[in-house]
PDB file of C-alpha atoms in Angstrom:
ATOM      1  CA  MET A   1      84.289  23.447 -31.161  1.00  0.00           C
ATOM      2  CA  ASN A   2      86.270  22.709 -28.032  1.00  0.00           C
ATOM      3  CA  ILE A   3      85.647  20.036 -25.408  1.00  0.00           C
ATOM      4  CA  PRO A   4      83.958  22.268 -22.819  1.00  0.00           C
ATOM      5  CA  ASP A   5      81.304  23.333 -25.373  1.00  0.00           C
ATOM      6  CA  ARG A   6      80.538  19.724 -26.211  1.00  0.00           C
ATOM      7  CA  HIS A   7      80.230  18.970 -22.525  1.00  0.00           C
ATOM      8  CA  ASP A   8      77.798  21.857 -22.051  1.00  0.00           C
ATOM      9  CA  ASP A   9      75.748  20.692 -25.041  1.00  0.00           C
ATOM     10  CA  LEU A  10      75.595  17.184 -23.608  1.00  0.00           C
ATOM     11  CA  ILE A  11      74.450  18.443 -20.217  1.00  0.00           C
ATOM     12  CA  GLU A  12      71.819  20.633 -21.872  1.00  0.00           C
ATOM     13  CA  ALA A  13      70.612  17.689 -23.959  1.00  0.00           C
ATOM     14  CA  ILE A  14      70.340  15.542 -20.832  1.00  0.00           C
ATOM     15  CA  ILE A  15      68.399  18.298 -19.071  1.00  0.00           C
ATOM     16  CA  GLN A  16      66.073  18.620 -22.058  1.00  0.00           C
ATOM     17  CA  LEU A  17      65.575  14.841 -22.105  1.00  0.00           C
ATOM     18  CA  GLN A  18      64.819  14.781 -18.373  1.00  0.00           C
ATOM     19  CA  TYR A  19      62.375  17.657 -18.793  1.00  0.00           C
ATOM     20  CA  SER A  20      60.739  15.877 -21.704  1.00  0.00           C
ATOM     21  CA  LEU A  21      60.475  12.647 -19.700  1.00  0.00           C
ATOM     22  CA  HIS A  22      59.040  14.574 -16.766  1.00  0.00           C
ATOM     23  CA  GLN A  23      56.463  16.233 -19.004  1.00  0.00           C
ATOM     24  CA  THR A  24      55.550  12.868 -20.510  1.00  0.00           C
ATOM     25  CA  GLU A  25      55.268  11.369 -17.028  1.00  0.00           C
ATOM     26  CA  GLN A  26      52.987  14.220 -15.917  1.00  0.00           C
ATOM     27  CA  THR A  27      50.837  13.785 -18.999  1.00  0.00           C
ATOM     28  CA  LEU A  28      50.565  10.041 -18.386  1.00  0.00           C
ATOM     29  CA  LEU A  29      49.734  10.583 -14.720  1.00  0.00           C
ATOM     30  CA  PHE A  30      47.089  13.150 -15.642  1.00  0.00           C
ATOM     31  CA  GLY A  31      45.610  10.754 -18.182  1.00  0.00           C
ATOM     32  CA  TYR A  32      45.652   7.946 -15.616  1.00  0.00           C
ATOM     33  CA  ASP A  33      43.911  10.158 -13.055  1.00  0.00           C
ATOM     34  CA  CYS A  34      41.306  11.151 -15.633  1.00  0.00           C
ATOM     35  CA  LEU A  35      40.666   7.508 -16.481  1.00  0.00           C
ATOM     36  CA  LEU A  36      40.436   6.653 -12.777  1.00  0.00           C
ATOM     37  CA  TYR A  37      37.987   9.450 -12.039  1.00  0.00           C
ATOM     38  CA  CYS A  38      35.953   8.583 -15.124  1.00  0.00           C
ATOM     39  CA  ALA A  39      35.840   4.949 -14.037  1.00  0.00           C
ATOM     40  CA  LEU A  40      34.739   5.960 -10.541  1.00  0.00           C
ATOM     41  CA  PHE A  41      32.136   8.324 -11.985  1.00  0.00           C
ATOM     42  CA  LEU A  42      30.775   5.584 -14.243  1.00  0.00           C
ATOM     43  CA  ALA A  43      30.785   3.158 -11.323  1.00  0.00           C
ATOM     44  CA  VAL A  44      28.752   5.612  -9.217  1.00  0.00           C
ATOM     45  CA  ILE A  45      26.292   6.099 -12.093  1.00  0.00           C
ATOM     46  CA  ALA A  46      26.002   2.321 -12.484  1.00  0.00           C
ATOM     47  CA  VAL A  47      25.289   1.897  -8.757  1.00  0.00           C
ATOM     48  CA  LEU A  48      22.680   4.683  -8.858  1.00  0.00           C
ATOM     49  CA  VAL A  49      21.021   3.113 -11.909  1.00  0.00           C
ATOM     50  CA  ILE A  50      20.918  -0.275 -10.165  1.00  0.00           C
ATOM     51  CA  LEU A  51      19.464   1.278  -6.992  1.00  0.00           C
ATOM     52  CA  TYR A  52      16.896   3.193  -9.021  1.00  0.00           C
ATOM     53  CA  LYS A  53      15.882   0.074 -10.928  1.00  0.00           C
ATOM     54  CA  ASN A  54      15.610  -1.912  -7.698  1.00  0.00           C
ATOM     55  CA  PHE A  55      13.541   0.860  -6.122  1.00  0.00           C
ATOM     56  CA  SER A  56      11.318   1.095  -9.203  1.00  0.00           C
ATOM     57  CA  PHE A  57      10.962  -2.685  -9.273  1.00  0.00           C
ATOM     58  CA  LYS A  58       9.949  -2.699  -5.604  1.00  0.00           C
ATOM     59  CA  ILE A  59       7.337   0.004  -6.191  1.00  0.00           C
ATOM     60  CA  GLU A  60       6.000  -1.787  -9.271  1.00  0.00           C
ATOM     61  CA  ASN A  61       5.971  -5.085  -7.414  1.00  0.00           C
ATOM     62  CA  ASN A  62       3.995  -3.490  -4.565  1.00  0.00           C
ATOM     63  CA  ARG A  63       1.563  -1.991  -7.067  1.00  0.00           C
ATOM     64  CA  ARG A  64       1.090  -5.337  -8.795  1.00  0.00           C
ATOM     65  CA  LYS A  65       0.578  -7.040  -5.445  1.00  0.00           C
ATOM     66  CA  ALA A  66      -1.960  -4.385  -4.491  1.00  0.00           C
ATOM     67  CA  MET A  67      -3.759  -4.854  -7.814  1.00  0.00           C
ATOM     68  CA  ASN A  68      -3.710  -8.613  -7.370  1.00  0.00           C
ATOM     69  CA  ASP A  69      -5.091  -8.279  -3.842  1.00  0.00           C
ATOM     70  CA  ALA A  70      -7.755  -5.925  -5.158  1.00  0.00           C
ATOM     71  CA  GLN A  71      -8.743  -8.425  -7.844  1.00  0.00           C
ATOM     72  CA  ILE A  72      -8.876 -11.252  -5.303  1.00  0.00           C
ATOM     73  CA  ASN A  73     -10.957  -9.151  -2.923  1.00  0.00           C
ATOM     74  CA  PHE A  74     -13.222  -8.048  -5.746  1.00  0.00           C
ATOM     75  CA  SER A  75     -13.752 -11.649  -6.869  1.00  0.00           C
ATOM     76  CA  ARG A  76     -14.376 -12.835  -3.314  1.00  0.00           C
ATOM     77  CA  ASP A  77     -16.777  -9.977  -2.631  1.00  0.00           C
ATOM     78  CA  LEU A  78     -18.660 -10.795  -5.815  1.00  0.00           C
ATOM     79  CA  HIS A  79     -18.918 -14.399  -4.701  1.00  0.00           C
ATOM     80  CA  ASP A  80     -19.679 -13.800  -1.026  1.00  0.00           C
ATOM     81  CA  GLY A  81     -21.911 -10.791  -1.505  1.00  0.00           C
ATOM     82  CA  VAL A  82     -23.390 -10.303  -4.959  1.00  0.00           C
ATOM     83  CA  ALA A  83     -23.612 -13.984  -5.903  1.00  0.00           C
ATOM     84  CA  GLN A  84     -25.404 -14.813  -2.657  1.00  0.00           C
ATOM     85  CA  ASP A  85     -27.817 -11.920  -3.145  1.00  0.00           C
ATOM     86  CA  LEU A  86     -28.570 -13.040  -6.684  1.00  0.00           C
ATOM     87  CA  ALA A  87     -29.071 -16.622  -5.511  1.00  0.00           C
ATOM     88  CA  ALA A  88     -31.498 -15.448  -2.834  1.00  0.00           C
ATOM     89  CA  MET A  89     -33.260 -13.232  -5.377  1.00  0.00           C
ATOM     90  CA  LYS A  90     -33.703 -16.241  -7.672  1.00  0.00           C
ATOM     91  CA  ILE A  91     -35.225 -18.302  -4.858  1.00  0.00           C
ATOM     92  CA  TYR A  92     -37.727 -15.604  -3.869  1.00  0.00           C
ATOM     93  CA  LEU A  93     -38.487 -14.873  -7.504  1.00  0.00           C
ATOM     94  CA  LYS A  94     -39.636 -18.483  -7.910  1.00  0.00           C
ATOM     95  CA  LYS A  95     -41.764 -18.057  -4.796  1.00  0.00           C
ATOM     96  CA  ASN A  96     -43.291 -14.880  -6.263  1.00  0.00           C
ATOM     97  CA  ASP A  97     -42.165 -12.952  -3.184  1.00  0.00           C
ATOM     98  CA  VAL A  98     -41.845  -9.499  -4.752  1.00  0.00           C
ATOM     99  CA  ASP A  99     -40.676  -7.669  -1.622  1.00  0.00           C
ATOM    100  CA  LYS A 100     -37.776 -10.002  -0.860  1.00  0.00           C
ATOM    101  CA  THR A 101     -36.870 -10.271  -4.536  1.00  0.00           C
ATOM    102  CA  ASN A 102     -36.610  -6.481  -4.767  1.00  0.00           C
ATOM    103  CA  PHE A 103     -34.683  -6.355  -1.485  1.00  0.00           C
ATOM    104  CA  TYR A 104     -31.951  -8.732  -2.665  1.00  0.00           C
ATOM    105  CA  ALA A 105     -31.850  -7.168  -6.137  1.00  0.00           C
ATOM    106  CA  ASN A 106     -31.305  -3.712  -4.631  1.00  0.00           C
ATOM    107  CA  HIS A 107     -28.690  -5.051  -2.224  1.00  0.00           C
ATOM    108  CA  ALA A 108     -26.766  -6.721  -5.075  1.00  0.00           C
ATOM    109  CA  PHE A 109     -26.894  -3.480  -7.068  1.00  0.00           C
ATOM    110  CA  LYS A 110     -25.558  -1.480  -4.113  1.00  0.00           C
ATOM    111  CA  GLU A 111     -22.780  -4.019  -3.546  1.00  0.00           C
ATOM    112  CA  VAL A 112     -21.610  -3.870  -7.171  1.00  0.00           C
ATOM    113  CA  ARG A 113     -21.696  -0.066  -7.220  1.00  0.00           C
ATOM    114  CA  TYR A 114     -19.688   0.100  -3.991  1.00  0.00           C
ATOM    115  CA  LEU A 115     -17.103  -2.368  -5.305  1.00  0.00           C
ATOM    116  CA  ILE A 116     -16.698  -0.361  -8.513  1.00  0.00           C
ATOM    117  CA  ASP A 117     -16.205   2.843  -6.515  1.00  0.00           C
ATOM    118  CA  SER A 118     -13.545   1.140  -4.373  1.00  0.00           C
ATOM    119  CA  LEU A 119     -11.470   0.303  -7.459  1.00  0.00           C
ATOM    120  CA  ARG A 120     -11.138   3.989  -8.365  1.00  0.00           C
ATOM    121  CA  MET A 121      -9.187   4.976  -5.265  1.00  0.00           C
ATOM    122  CA  ASP A 122      -5.845   6.707  -5.917  1.00  0.00           C
ATOM    123  CA  PHE A 123      -3.178   6.036  -3.283  1.00  0.00           C
ATOM    124  CA  ASN A 124      -0.811   8.619  -4.776  1.00  0.00           C
ATOM    125  CA  GLY A 125      -2.760  11.466  -3.248  1.00  0.00           C
ATOM    126  CA  ASN A 126      -3.994  12.282   0.239  1.00  0.00           C
ATOM    127  CA  PHE A 127      -4.589   8.983   2.064  1.00  0.00           C
ATOM    128  CA  GLU A 128      -6.938  10.570   4.584  1.00  0.00           C
ATOM    129  CA  LYS A 129      -9.047  11.761   1.650  1.00  0.00           C
ATOM    130  CA  VAL A 130      -9.021   8.229   0.195  1.00  0.00           C
ATOM    131  CA  LEU A 131     -10.487   6.865   3.431  1.00  0.00           C
ATOM    132  CA  GLU A 132     -13.026   9.680   3.605  1.00  0.00           C
ATOM    133  CA  GLU A 133     -14.141   8.989   0.018  1.00  0.00           C
ATOM    134  CA  THR A 134     -14.464   5.283   0.839  1.00  0.00           C
ATOM    135  CA  ILE A 135     -16.735   6.040   3.774  1.00  0.00           C
ATOM    136  CA  ASN A 136     -18.778   8.526   1.743  1.00  0.00           C
ATOM    137  CA  SER A 137     -19.178   5.936  -1.017  1.00  0.00           C
ATOM    138  CA  PHE A 138     -20.317   3.401   1.575  1.00  0.00           C
ATOM    139  CA  GLU A 139     -22.942   5.826   2.891  1.00  0.00           C
ATOM    140  CA  ASP A 140     -24.191   6.706  -0.609  1.00  0.00           C
ATOM    141  CA  ASN A 141     -24.436   3.125  -1.800  1.00  0.00           C
ATOM    142  CA  TYR A 142     -25.907   1.451   1.291  1.00  0.00           C
ATOM    143  CA  ASP A 143     -27.970   4.301   2.753  1.00  0.00           C
ATOM    144  CA  ILE A 144     -26.227   3.776   6.097  1.00  0.00           C
ATOM    145  CA  LYS A 145     -25.268   6.981   7.879  1.00  0.00           C
ATOM    146  CA  ALA A 146     -21.469   7.101   8.230  1.00  0.00           C
ATOM    147  CA  LYS A 147     -19.322   9.459  10.309  1.00  0.00           C
ATOM    148  CA  PHE A 148     -15.582   9.886   9.849  1.00  0.00           C
ATOM    149  CA  LEU A 149     -13.154  11.510  12.280  1.00  0.00           C
ATOM    150  CA  CYS A 150      -9.424  11.584  11.615  1.00  0.00           C
ATOM    151  CA  ALA A 151      -6.851  13.147  13.941  1.00  0.00           C
ATOM    152  CA  ALA A 152      -3.711  11.475  12.633  1.00  0.00           C
ATOM    153  CA  GLU A 153      -1.260  13.716  10.789  1.00  0.00           C
ATOM    154  CA  GLY A 154       1.120  10.796  10.247  1.00  0.00           C
ATOM    155  CA  LEU A 155      -1.474   8.871   8.257  1.00  0.00           C
ATOM    156  CA  ASN A 156      -0.300  10.339   4.955  1.00  0.00           C
ATOM    157  CA  LYS A 157       3.342   9.535   5.786  1.00  0.00           C
ATOM    158  CA  LEU A 158       2.788   5.798   6.019  1.00  0.00           C
ATOM    159  CA  LYS A 159       4.335   3.478   3.455  1.00  0.00           C
ATOM    160  CA  GLU A 160       2.105   2.651   0.516  1.00  0.00           C
ATOM    161  CA  GLU A 161       1.853  -1.021   1.487  1.00  0.00           C
ATOM    162  CA  GLN A 162       0.765   0.018   5.003  1.00  0.00           C
ATOM    163  CA  GLN A 163      -1.867   2.371   3.585  1.00  0.00           C
ATOM    164  CA  ILE A 164      -3.207  -0.393   1.360  1.00  0.00           C
ATOM    165  CA  GLU A 165      -3.547  -2.761   4.330  1.00  0.00           C
ATOM    166  CA  ILE A 166      -5.403  -0.117   6.370  1.00  0.00           C
ATOM    167  CA  TYR A 167      -7.646   0.615   3.395  1.00  0.00           C
ATOM    168  CA  ARG A 168      -8.468  -3.097   3.000  1.00  0.00           C
ATOM    169  CA  ILE A 169      -9.190  -3.381   6.728  1.00  0.00           C
ATOM    170  CA  LEU A 170     -11.673  -0.516   6.522  1.00  0.00           C
ATOM    171  CA  GLN A 171     -13.190  -1.950   3.352  1.00  0.00           C
ATOM    172  CA  GLU A 172     -13.599  -5.381   4.963  1.00  0.00           C
ATOM    173  CA  ALA A 173     -15.218  -3.869   8.052  1.00  0.00           C
ATOM    174  CA  LEU A 174     -17.660  -1.757   6.048  1.00  0.00           C
ATOM    175  CA  SER A 175     -18.574  -4.691   3.782  1.00  0.00           C
ATOM    176  CA  ASN A 176     -19.290  -6.863   6.832  1.00  0.00           C
ATOM    177  CA  ILE A 177     -21.502  -4.152   8.308  1.00  0.00           C
ATOM    178  CA  ALA A 178     -23.439  -3.795   5.055  1.00  0.00           C
ATOM    179  CA  ARG A 179     -23.987  -7.543   4.720  1.00  0.00           C
ATOM    180  CA  HIS A 180     -24.555  -8.767   8.244  1.00  0.00           C
ATOM    181  CA  ALA A 181     -24.956  -6.031  10.858  1.00  0.00           C
ATOM    182  CA  ASN A 182     -28.373  -4.640   9.920  1.00  0.00           C
ATOM    183  CA  ALA A 183     -27.040  -1.278  11.102  1.00  0.00           C
ATOM    184  CA  SER A 184     -28.293   2.223  10.393  1.00  0.00           C
ATOM    185  CA  GLU A 185     -25.187   4.094  11.580  1.00  0.00           C
ATOM    186  CA  VAL A 186     -21.427   3.624  11.339  1.00  0.00           C
ATOM    187  CA  ALA A 187     -18.616   5.661  12.880  1.00  0.00           C
ATOM    188  CA  VAL A 188     -14.926   5.485  11.948  1.00  0.00           C
ATOM    189  CA  LYS A 189     -12.376   7.223  14.166  1.00  0.00           C
ATOM    190  CA  ILE A 190      -8.634   7.312  13.468  1.00  0.00           C
ATOM    191  CA  THR A 191      -6.221   8.903  15.941  1.00  0.00           C
ATOM    192  CA  GLU A 192      -2.511   8.816  16.661  1.00  0.00           C
ATOM    193  CA  VAL A 193      -0.727   8.915  20.002  1.00  0.00           C
ATOM    194  CA  GLY A 194       2.996   9.287  19.511  1.00  0.00           C
ATOM    195  CA  SER A 195       3.989   6.503  17.137  1.00  0.00           C
ATOM    196  CA  THR A 196       0.787   4.520  17.745  1.00  0.00           C
ATOM    197  CA  LEU A 197      -2.170   4.533  15.345  1.00  0.00           C
ATOM    198  CA  ASN A 198      -5.641   3.783  16.706  1.00  0.00           C
ATOM    199  CA  ILE A 199      -8.571   2.826  14.467  1.00  0.00           C
ATOM    200  CA  ILE A 200     -12.085   2.370  15.854  1.00  0.00           C
ATOM    201  CA  ILE A 201     -14.933   1.200  13.610  1.00  0.00           C
ATOM    202  CA  SER A 202     -18.315   0.926  15.301  1.00  0.00           C
ATOM    203  CA  ASP A 203     -21.922   0.329  14.258  1.00  0.00           C
ATOM    204  CA  ASN A 204     -25.324   0.118  15.939  1.00  0.00           C
ATOM    205  CA  GLY A 205     -26.194  -3.240  14.412  1.00  0.00           C
ATOM    206  CA  THR A 206     -26.986  -6.680  15.783  1.00  0.00           C
ATOM    207  CA  GLY A 207     -23.437  -7.794  16.612  1.00  0.00           C
ATOM    208  CA  PHE A 208     -22.203 -11.388  16.444  1.00  0.00           C
ATOM    209  CA  ASN A 209     -21.066 -14.291  18.593  1.00  0.00           C
ATOM    210  CA  GLN A 210     -17.309 -14.022  19.155  1.00  0.00           C
ATOM    211  CA  ASP A 211     -17.045 -17.706  20.107  1.00  0.00           C
ATOM    212  CA  GLU A 212     -17.928 -18.557  16.520  1.00  0.00           C
ATOM    213  CA  ILE A 213     -14.903 -16.600  15.292  1.00  0.00           C
ATOM    214  CA  ALA A 214     -12.581 -18.604  17.538  1.00  0.00           C
ATOM    215  CA  ASN A 215     -13.919 -21.849  16.086  1.00  0.00           C
ATOM    216  CA  LYS A 216     -11.831 -22.746  13.020  1.00  0.00           C
ATOM    217  CA  LYS A 217     -14.792 -24.599  11.505  1.00  0.00           C
ATOM    218  CA  ASN A 218     -16.730 -21.350  11.291  1.00  0.00           C
ATOM    219  CA  GLU A 219     -13.960 -19.202   9.788  1.00  0.00           C
ATOM    220  CA  LYS A 220     -15.428 -19.388   6.293  1.00  0.00           C
ATOM    221  CA  HIS A 221     -18.667 -17.888   7.627  1.00  0.00           C
ATOM    222  CA  HIS A 222     -16.764 -14.934   9.105  1.00  0.00           C
ATOM    223  CA  TYR A 223     -14.066 -14.567   6.485  1.00  0.00           C
ATOM    224  CA  GLY A 224     -14.158 -10.772   6.635  1.00  0.00           C
ATOM    225  CA  LEU A 225     -13.426 -10.621  10.367  1.00  0.00           C
ATOM    226  CA  VAL A 226     -10.714 -13.268  10.095  1.00  0.00           C
ATOM    227  CA  ASN A 227      -9.184 -11.307   7.231  1.00  0.00           C
ATOM    228  CA  ILE A 228      -9.207  -8.141   9.347  1.00  0.00           C
ATOM    229  CA  LYS A 229      -7.330  -9.965  12.107  1.00  0.00           C
ATOM    230  CA  ASP A 230      -4.744 -11.229   9.611  1.00  0.00           C
ATOM    231  CA  ARG A 231      -4.195  -7.794   8.063  1.00  0.00           C
ATOM    232  CA  VAL A 232      -3.830  -6.110  11.466  1.00  0.00           C
ATOM    233  CA  LYS A 233      -1.340  -8.781  12.501  1.00  0.00           C
ATOM    234  CA  LYS A 234       0.608  -8.143   9.299  1.00  0.00           C
ATOM    235  CA  LEU A 235       0.924  -4.490  10.339  1.00  0.00           C
ATOM    236  CA  GLY A 236       2.205  -5.552  13.763  1.00  0.00           C
ATOM    237  CA  GLY A 237      -0.967  -4.475  15.531  1.00  0.00           C
ATOM    238  CA  THR A 238      -3.722  -5.929  17.682  1.00  0.00           C
ATOM    239  CA  VAL A 239      -7.498  -5.952  17.222  1.00  0.00           C
ATOM    240  CA  ASP A 240     -10.385  -6.373  19.648  1.00  0.00           C
ATOM    241  CA  PHE A 241     -14.037  -7.012  18.780  1.00  0.00           C
ATOM    242  CA  VAL A 242     -16.636  -5.648  21.184  1.00  0.00           C
ATOM    243  CA  THR A 243     -20.214  -6.731  20.507  1.00  0.00           C
ATOM    244  CA  THR A 244     -22.163  -4.856  23.172  1.00  0.00           C
ATOM    245  CA  GLU A 245     -24.874  -2.685  21.601  1.00  0.00           C
ATOM    246  CA  GLY A 246     -23.659  -3.249  18.057  1.00  0.00           C
ATOM    247  CA  THR A 247     -20.089  -4.028  17.072  1.00  0.00           C
ATOM    248  CA  THR A 248     -16.905  -2.089  17.719  1.00  0.00           C
ATOM    249  CA  ILE A 249     -13.617  -3.011  16.074  1.00  0.00           C
ATOM    250  CA  ALA A 250     -10.727  -1.479  18.031  1.00  0.00           C
ATOM    251  CA  ILE A 251      -7.356  -1.633  16.276  1.00  0.00           C
ATOM    252  CA  THR A 252      -4.037  -0.550  17.809  1.00  0.00           C
ATOM    253  CA  ILE A 253      -0.862  -0.446  15.727  1.00  0.00           C
ATOM    254  CA  LYS A 254       2.250   0.572  17.653  1.00  0.00           C
ATOM    255  CA  ASP A 255       5.430   2.070  16.172  1.00  0.00           C
ATOM    256  CA  ILE A 256       3.882   2.688  12.741  1.00  0.00           C
ATOM    257  CA  ILE A 257       4.009   6.494  12.767  1.00  0.00           C
ATOM    258  CA  ARG A 258       7.530   7.709  11.919  1.00  0.00           C
TER     259      ARG A 258
END
C-alpha cells in the first residue's frame, strides 16, 4: 500500500469518527431535550395537582364551615325557640292552662319540624329552588301564608359561600317572623338590577321598636335581626328595617352579580 492510500484511509477514518461523534452528540441532545420536556411536563402536572388540592381543600373548608354554621344555628334555634316554648309549656302545664300548654307544644313541634327541613337543603342544585323550598317549608310548618317572587337570573351563579349567607339571612328572617311577629302573611321578593341584588322580606305582623335594636344591651333579645345585619355586612350590602304596618326587611347588595 502506498502513502496516498494510507492518507485517504486516515481522512476517511477521521470523517467516520466525526460523523460518529456528531451522531452521539445528536443522540445526547435528543435525550437531554426529552428529559427537559419530561421534567417540564411533570412540573406542570405537579402544579395542577397542587392547585386542584388547594381548590378541593377550599371547597371542603367552605362546606365544613357551612356545616358548622348550620350546627351553631340549629343549636341556637333550639335554645332560643324550642327550649323557650317547652319552658313556657311547662309553666302553663303546672297552671293547668290547657289552651296555652297546647299552643306552646304545637309551636315547639312546628319549630323542630322546620329546623329539620332546613338541614336537608342541597346547595349543589338550583339555588332559587332551595329558597323556594325553604319558604314552602315555612308555610307548611307554621301555617303562615308565604309568597315568593324571584326575578334574579344571576342568583344561581353566586359563589356557594354567598348563597349560604343569603340562605341564612332568609332563614333568620322567617324564624323571627314565626316567633315574634304574630303575622299571617309573608312575602319574599328577590330581584337584580345590573350587578345589584335586592331582597325584600315583609310581613303583616306587629313590628318592633327599632331603638331597641340600636341599644347594645338589648342585642341578645333581637339576636336574629342583629345576625341578619352582620350577614348582610359580610356580603358587602346594606339592610333597612321598616316597621310601618308590619315589618319589611330591605336588603341591597351591590356588585354581587357577575
